[in-house]
Short mmCIF file of N, CA and C in Angstrom, two decimals:
data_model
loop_
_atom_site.label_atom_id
_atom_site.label_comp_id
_atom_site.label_asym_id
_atom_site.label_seq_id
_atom_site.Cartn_x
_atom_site.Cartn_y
_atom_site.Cartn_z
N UNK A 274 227.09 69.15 69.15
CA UNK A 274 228.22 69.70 68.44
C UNK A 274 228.88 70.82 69.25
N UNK A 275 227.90 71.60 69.56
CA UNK A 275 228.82 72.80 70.49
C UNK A 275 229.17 72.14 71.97
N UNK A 276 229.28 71.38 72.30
CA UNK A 276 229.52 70.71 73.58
C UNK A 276 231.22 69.83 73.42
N UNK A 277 231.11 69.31 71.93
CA UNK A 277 232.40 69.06 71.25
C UNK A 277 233.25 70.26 71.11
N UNK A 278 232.66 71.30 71.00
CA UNK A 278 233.67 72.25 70.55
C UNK A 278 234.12 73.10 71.38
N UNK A 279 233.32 73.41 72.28
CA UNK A 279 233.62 74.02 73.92
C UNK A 279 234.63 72.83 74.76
N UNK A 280 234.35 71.42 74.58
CA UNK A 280 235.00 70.54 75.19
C UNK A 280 236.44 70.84 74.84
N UNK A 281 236.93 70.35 73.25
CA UNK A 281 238.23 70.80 72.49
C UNK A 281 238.58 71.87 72.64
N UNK A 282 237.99 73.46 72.90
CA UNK A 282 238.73 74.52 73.53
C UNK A 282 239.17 74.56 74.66
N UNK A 283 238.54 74.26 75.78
CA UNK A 283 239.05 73.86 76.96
C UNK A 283 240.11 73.15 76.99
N UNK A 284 240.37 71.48 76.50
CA UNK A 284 241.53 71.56 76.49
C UNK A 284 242.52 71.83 75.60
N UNK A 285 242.83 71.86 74.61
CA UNK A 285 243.29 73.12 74.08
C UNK A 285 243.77 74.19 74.98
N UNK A 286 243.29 75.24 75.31
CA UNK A 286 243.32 75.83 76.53
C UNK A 286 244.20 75.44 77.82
N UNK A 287 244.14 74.10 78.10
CA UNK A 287 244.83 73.90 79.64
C UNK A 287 245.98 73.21 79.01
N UNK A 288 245.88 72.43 77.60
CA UNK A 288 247.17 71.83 77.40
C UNK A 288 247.74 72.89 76.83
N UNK A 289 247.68 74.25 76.31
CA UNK A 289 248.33 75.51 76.11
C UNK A 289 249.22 75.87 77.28
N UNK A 290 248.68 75.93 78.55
CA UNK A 290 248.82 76.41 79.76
C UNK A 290 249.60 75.60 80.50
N UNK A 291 249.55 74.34 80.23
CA UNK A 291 250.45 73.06 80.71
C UNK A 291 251.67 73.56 80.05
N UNK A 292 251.70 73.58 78.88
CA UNK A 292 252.85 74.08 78.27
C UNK A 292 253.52 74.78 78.27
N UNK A 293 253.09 76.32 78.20
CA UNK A 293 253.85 77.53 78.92
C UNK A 293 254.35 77.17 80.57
N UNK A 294 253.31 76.68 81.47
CA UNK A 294 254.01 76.28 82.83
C UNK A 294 255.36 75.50 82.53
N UNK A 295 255.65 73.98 81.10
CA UNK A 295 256.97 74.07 81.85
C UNK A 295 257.77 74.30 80.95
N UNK A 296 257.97 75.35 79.74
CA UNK A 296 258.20 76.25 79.39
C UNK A 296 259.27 77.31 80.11
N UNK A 297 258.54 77.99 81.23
CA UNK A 297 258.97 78.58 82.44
C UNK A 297 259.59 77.74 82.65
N UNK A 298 259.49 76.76 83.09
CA UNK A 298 260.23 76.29 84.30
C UNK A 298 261.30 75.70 84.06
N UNK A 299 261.57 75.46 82.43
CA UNK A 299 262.68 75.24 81.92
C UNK A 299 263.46 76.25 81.76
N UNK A 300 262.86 77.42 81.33
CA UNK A 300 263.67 78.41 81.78
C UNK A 300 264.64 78.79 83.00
N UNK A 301 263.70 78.38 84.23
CA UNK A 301 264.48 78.69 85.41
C UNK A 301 265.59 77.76 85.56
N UNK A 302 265.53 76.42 85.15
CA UNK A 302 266.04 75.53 84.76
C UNK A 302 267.68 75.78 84.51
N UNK A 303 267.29 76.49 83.28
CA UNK A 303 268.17 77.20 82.32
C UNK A 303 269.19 78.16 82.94
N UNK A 304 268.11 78.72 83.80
CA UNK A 304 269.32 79.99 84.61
C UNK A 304 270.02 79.47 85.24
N UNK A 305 269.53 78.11 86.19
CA UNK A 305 270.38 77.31 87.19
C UNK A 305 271.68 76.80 86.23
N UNK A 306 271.56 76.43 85.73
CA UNK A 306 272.48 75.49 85.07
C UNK A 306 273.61 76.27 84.17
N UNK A 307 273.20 77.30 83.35
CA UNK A 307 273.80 78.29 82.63
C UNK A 307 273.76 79.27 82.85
N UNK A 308 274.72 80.32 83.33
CA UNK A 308 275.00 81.80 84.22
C UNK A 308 274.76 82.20 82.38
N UNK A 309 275.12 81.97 81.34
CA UNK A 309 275.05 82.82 80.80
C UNK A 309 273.79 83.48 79.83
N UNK A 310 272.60 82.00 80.38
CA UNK A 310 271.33 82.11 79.72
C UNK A 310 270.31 82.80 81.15
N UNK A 311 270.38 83.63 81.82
CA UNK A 311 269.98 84.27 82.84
C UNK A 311 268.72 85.20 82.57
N UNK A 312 267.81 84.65 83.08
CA UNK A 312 266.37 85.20 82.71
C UNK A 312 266.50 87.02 83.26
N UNK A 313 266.29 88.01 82.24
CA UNK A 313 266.31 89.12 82.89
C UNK A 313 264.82 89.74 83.46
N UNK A 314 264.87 90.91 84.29
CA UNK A 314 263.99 91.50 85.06
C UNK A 314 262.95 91.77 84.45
N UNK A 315 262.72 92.07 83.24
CA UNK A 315 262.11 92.39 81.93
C UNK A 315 261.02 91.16 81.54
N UNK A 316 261.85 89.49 81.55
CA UNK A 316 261.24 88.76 81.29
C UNK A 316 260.58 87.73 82.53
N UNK A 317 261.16 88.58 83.77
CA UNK A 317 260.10 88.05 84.93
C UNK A 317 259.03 88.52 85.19
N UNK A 318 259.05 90.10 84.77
CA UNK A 318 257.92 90.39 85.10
C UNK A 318 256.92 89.96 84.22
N UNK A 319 257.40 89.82 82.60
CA UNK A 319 256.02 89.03 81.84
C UNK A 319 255.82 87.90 82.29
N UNK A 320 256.06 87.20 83.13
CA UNK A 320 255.97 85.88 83.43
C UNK A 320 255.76 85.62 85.21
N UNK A 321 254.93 87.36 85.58
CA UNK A 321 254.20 86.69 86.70
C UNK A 321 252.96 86.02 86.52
N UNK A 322 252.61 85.94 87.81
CA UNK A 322 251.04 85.09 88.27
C UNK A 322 250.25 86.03 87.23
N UNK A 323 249.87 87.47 86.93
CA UNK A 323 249.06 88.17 86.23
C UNK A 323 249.12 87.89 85.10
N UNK A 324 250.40 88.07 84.78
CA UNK A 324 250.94 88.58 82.81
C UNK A 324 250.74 87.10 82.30
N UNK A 325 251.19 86.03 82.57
CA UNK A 325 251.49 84.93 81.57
C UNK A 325 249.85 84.45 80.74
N UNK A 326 249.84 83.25 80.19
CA UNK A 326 248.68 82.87 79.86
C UNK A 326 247.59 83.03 80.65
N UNK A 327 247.90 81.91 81.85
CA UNK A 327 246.96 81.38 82.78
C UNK A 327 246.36 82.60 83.63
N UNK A 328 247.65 83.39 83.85
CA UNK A 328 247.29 84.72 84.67
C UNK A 328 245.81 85.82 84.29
N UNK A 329 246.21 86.00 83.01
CA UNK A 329 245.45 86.42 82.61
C UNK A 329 243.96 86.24 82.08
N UNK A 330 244.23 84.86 81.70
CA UNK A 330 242.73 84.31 82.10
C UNK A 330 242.25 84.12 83.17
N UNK A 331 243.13 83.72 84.10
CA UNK A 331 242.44 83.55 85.44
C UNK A 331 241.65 85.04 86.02
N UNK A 332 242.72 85.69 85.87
CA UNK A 332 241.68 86.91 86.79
C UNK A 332 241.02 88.02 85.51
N UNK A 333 240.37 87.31 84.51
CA UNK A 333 239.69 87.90 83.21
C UNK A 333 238.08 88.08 84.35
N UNK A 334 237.92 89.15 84.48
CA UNK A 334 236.28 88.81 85.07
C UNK A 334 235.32 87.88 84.43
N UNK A 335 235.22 87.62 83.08
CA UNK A 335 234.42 86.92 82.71
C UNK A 335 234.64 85.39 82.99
N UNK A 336 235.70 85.11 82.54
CA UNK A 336 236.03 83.66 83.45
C UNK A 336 235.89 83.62 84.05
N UNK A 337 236.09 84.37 85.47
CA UNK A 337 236.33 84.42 86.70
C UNK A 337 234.82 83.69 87.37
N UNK A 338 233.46 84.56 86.89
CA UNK A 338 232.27 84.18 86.42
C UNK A 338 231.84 83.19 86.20
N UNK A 339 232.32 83.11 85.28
CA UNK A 339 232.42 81.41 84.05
C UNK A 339 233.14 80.19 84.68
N UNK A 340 233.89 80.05 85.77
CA UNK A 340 234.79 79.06 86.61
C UNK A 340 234.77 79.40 87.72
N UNK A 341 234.41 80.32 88.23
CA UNK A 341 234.78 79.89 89.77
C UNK A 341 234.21 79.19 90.84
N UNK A 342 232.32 78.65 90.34
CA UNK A 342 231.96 77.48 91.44
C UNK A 342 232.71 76.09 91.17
N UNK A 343 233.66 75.98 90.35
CA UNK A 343 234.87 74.75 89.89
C UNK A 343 235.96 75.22 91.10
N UNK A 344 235.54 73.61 91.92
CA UNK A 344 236.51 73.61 92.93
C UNK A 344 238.02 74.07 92.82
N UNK A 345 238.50 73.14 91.92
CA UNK A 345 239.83 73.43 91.09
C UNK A 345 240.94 74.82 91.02
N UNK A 346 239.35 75.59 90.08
CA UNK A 346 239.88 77.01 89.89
C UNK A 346 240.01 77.54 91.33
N UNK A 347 239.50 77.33 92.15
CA UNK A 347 239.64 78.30 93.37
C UNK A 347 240.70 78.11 93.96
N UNK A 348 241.30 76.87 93.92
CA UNK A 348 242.62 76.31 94.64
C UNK A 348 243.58 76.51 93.63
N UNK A 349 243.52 77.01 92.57
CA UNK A 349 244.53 77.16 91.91
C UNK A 349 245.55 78.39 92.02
N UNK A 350 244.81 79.43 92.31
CA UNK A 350 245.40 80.24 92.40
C UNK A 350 246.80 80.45 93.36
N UNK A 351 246.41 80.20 94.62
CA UNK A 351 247.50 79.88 95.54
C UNK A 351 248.70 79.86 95.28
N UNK A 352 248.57 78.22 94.84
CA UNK A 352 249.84 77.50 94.21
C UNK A 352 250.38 78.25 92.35
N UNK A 353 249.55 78.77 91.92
CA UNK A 353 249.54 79.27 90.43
C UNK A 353 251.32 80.52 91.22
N UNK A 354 250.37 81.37 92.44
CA UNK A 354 251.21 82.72 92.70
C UNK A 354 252.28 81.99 93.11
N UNK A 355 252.45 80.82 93.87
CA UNK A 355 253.86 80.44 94.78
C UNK A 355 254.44 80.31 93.86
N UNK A 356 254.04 79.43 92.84
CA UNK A 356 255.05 79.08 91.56
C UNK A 356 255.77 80.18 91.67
N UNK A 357 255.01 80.88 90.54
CA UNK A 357 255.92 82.19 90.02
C UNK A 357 256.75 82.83 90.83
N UNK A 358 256.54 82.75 92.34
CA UNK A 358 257.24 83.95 93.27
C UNK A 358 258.53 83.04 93.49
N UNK A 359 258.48 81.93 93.41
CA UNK A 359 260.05 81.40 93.76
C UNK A 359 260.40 80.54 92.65
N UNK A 360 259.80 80.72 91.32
CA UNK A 360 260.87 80.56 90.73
C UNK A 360 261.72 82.01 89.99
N UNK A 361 260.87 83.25 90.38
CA UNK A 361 261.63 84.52 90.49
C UNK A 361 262.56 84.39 91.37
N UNK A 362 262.35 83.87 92.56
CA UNK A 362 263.26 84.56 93.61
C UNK A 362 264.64 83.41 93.36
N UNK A 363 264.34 81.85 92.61
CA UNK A 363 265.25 81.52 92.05
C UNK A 363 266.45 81.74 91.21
N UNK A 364 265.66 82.25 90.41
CA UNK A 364 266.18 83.31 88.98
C UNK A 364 267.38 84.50 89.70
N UNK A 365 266.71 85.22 90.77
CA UNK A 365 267.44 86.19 91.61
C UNK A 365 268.56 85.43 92.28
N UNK A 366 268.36 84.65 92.81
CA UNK A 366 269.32 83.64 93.27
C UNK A 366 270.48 83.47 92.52
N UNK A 367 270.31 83.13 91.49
CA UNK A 367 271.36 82.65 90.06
C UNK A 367 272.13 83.99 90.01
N UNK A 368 270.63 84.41 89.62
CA UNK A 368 271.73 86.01 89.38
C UNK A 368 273.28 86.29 90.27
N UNK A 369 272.57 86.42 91.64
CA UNK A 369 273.33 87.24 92.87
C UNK A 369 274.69 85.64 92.88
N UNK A 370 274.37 84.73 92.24
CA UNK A 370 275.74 83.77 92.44
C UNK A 370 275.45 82.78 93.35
N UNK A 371 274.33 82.61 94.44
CA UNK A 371 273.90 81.89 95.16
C UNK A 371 273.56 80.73 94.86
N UNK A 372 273.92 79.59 94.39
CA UNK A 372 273.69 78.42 93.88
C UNK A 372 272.98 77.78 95.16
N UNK A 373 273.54 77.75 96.15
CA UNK A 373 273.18 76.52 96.98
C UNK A 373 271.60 77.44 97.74
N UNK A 374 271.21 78.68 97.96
CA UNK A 374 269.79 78.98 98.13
C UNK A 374 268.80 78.37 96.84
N UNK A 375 269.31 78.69 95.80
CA UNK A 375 269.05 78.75 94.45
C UNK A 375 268.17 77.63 94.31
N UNK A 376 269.09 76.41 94.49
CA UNK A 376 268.83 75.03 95.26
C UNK A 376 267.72 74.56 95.76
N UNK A 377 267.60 75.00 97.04
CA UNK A 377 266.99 75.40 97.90
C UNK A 377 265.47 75.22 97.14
N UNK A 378 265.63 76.81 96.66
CA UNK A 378 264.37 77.22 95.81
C UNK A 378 263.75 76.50 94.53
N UNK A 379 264.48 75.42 94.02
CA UNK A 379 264.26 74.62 93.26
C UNK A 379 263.83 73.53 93.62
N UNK A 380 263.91 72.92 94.54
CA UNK A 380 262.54 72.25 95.19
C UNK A 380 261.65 72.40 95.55
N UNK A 381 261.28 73.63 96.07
CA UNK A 381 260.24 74.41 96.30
C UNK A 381 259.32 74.46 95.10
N UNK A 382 260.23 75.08 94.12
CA UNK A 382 259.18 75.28 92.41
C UNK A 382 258.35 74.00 92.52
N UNK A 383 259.65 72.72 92.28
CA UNK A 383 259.48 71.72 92.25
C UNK A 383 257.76 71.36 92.58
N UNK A 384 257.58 71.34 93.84
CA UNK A 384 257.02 71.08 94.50
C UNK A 384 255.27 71.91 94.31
N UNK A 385 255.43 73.05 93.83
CA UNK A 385 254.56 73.98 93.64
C UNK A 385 254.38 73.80 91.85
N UNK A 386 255.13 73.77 91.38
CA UNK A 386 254.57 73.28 89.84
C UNK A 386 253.73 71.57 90.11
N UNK A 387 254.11 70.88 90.75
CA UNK A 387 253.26 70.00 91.14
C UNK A 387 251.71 70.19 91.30
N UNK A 388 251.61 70.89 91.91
CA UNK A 388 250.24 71.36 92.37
C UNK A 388 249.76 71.86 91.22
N UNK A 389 249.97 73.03 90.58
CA UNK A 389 249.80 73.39 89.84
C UNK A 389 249.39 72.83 88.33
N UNK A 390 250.27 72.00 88.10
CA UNK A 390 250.07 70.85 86.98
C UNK A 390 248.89 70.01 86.88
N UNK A 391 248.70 69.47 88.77
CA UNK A 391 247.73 68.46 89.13
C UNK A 391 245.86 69.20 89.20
N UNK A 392 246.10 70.61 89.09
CA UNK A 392 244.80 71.56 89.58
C UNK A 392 244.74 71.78 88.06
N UNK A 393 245.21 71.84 86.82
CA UNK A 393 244.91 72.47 86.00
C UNK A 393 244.34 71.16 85.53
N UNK A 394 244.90 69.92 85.50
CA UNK A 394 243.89 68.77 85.03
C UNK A 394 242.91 68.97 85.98
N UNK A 395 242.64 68.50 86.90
CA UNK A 395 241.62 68.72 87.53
C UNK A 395 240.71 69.74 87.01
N UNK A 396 241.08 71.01 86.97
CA UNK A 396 240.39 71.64 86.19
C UNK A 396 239.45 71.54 84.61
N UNK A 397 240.39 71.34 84.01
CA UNK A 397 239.59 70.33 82.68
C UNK A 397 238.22 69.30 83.22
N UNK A 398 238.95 68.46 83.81
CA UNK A 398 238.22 67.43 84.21
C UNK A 398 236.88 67.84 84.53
N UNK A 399 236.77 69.08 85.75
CA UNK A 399 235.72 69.62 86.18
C UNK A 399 235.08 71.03 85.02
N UNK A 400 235.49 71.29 84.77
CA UNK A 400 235.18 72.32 82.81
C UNK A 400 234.50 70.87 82.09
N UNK A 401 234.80 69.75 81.99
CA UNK A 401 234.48 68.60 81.19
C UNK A 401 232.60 67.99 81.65
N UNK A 402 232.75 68.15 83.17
CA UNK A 402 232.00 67.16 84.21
C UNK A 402 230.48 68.81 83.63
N UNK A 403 231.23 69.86 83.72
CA UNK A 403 230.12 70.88 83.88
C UNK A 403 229.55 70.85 82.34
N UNK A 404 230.56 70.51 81.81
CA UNK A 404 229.50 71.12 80.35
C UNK A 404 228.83 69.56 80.15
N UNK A 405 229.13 68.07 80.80
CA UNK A 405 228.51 67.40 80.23
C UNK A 405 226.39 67.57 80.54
N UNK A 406 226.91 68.04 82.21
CA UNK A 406 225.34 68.50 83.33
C UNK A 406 224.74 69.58 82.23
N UNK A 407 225.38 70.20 81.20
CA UNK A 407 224.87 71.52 81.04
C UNK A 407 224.43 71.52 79.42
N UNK A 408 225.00 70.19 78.97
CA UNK A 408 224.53 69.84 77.50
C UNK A 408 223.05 70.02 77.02
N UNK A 409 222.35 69.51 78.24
CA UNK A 409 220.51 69.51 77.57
C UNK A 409 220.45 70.48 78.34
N UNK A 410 220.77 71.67 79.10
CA UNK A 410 219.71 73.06 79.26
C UNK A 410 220.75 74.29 78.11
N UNK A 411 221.89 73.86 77.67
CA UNK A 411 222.14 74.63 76.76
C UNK A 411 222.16 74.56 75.04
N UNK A 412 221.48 73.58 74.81
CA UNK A 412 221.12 73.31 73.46
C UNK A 412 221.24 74.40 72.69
N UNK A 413 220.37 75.31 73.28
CA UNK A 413 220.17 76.82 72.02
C UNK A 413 221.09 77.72 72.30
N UNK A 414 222.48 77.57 73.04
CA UNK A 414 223.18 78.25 73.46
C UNK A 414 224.43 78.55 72.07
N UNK A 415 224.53 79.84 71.73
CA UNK A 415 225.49 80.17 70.29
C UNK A 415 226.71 79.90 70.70
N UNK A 416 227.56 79.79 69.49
CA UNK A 416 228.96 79.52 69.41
C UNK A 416 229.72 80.68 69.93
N UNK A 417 229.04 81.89 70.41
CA UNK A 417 229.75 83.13 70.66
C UNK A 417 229.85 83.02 72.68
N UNK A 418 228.85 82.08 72.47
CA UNK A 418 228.98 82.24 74.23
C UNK A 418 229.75 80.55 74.35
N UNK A 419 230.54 79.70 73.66
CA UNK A 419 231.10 78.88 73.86
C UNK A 419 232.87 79.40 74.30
N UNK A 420 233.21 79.88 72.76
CA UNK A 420 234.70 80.42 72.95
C UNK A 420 235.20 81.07 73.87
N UNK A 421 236.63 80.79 74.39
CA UNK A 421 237.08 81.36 75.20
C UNK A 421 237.24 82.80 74.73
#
């Protein structure tokens, strides 16, 4: 039972995180396309690599702990920071009137939400693979050390 329920938080959890990723990215989306829906400075900074969902779980020490011999998580990060840094510097783009850098930088996201998308399944997958190895030595393990 607790192996079901740690399983369903997890994803839960990454399909949360799937979500906010393109969320964002519709946002940036948004700025490209509409000067007058323009993400301000205010709402980039909640929406770096640190502040957003993922951010903050990711570099939570206890997770950090809790996931990081998961191949996945370690490569995630990378691509997690590129995201965010150019689809800011996108956003800036829009701003300053620069469409055709803007551009530019939108394949880039492109390209880096890719990764990103593809590491966070992966991730599950490997959160999935560990708790199945870990079912019979954690039997007596409480519901307090399951939840995220």
């Amino acid at each position: 039972m607790l192996e079901l329920i740690n399983r369903t938080n997890h994803e839960s959890f990454i399909q949360s995180v799937i979500l906010d990723h393109f969320v964002w990215k519709n946002k940036v989306y948004t700025s490209f396309m509409e000067a007058s829906n323009l993400v301000t400075e205010e709402q980039l900074h909640a929406h770096n690599h640190q502040e957003c969902r993922l951010g903050k779980w990711y570099y939570d020490p206890e997770k950090s702990r809790k996931y990081s011999h998961l191949e996945a998580y370690r490569e995630l990060e990378t691509p997690h920071i590129r995201f965010h840094e150019v689809a800011s510097d996108t956003i800036r783009l829009c701003q300053k009137g620069d469409i055709h850098q803007a551009l530019k930088k939108l394949a880039d996201m492109e390209e880096t939400s890719e990764q990103v998308f593809h590491l966070l399944i992966e991730l599950l997958h490997q959160m999935e693979q560990a708790l199945s190895q870990n079912a019979s030595s954690s039997a007596d393990q409480s519901i307090d050390d399951i939840l995220f």
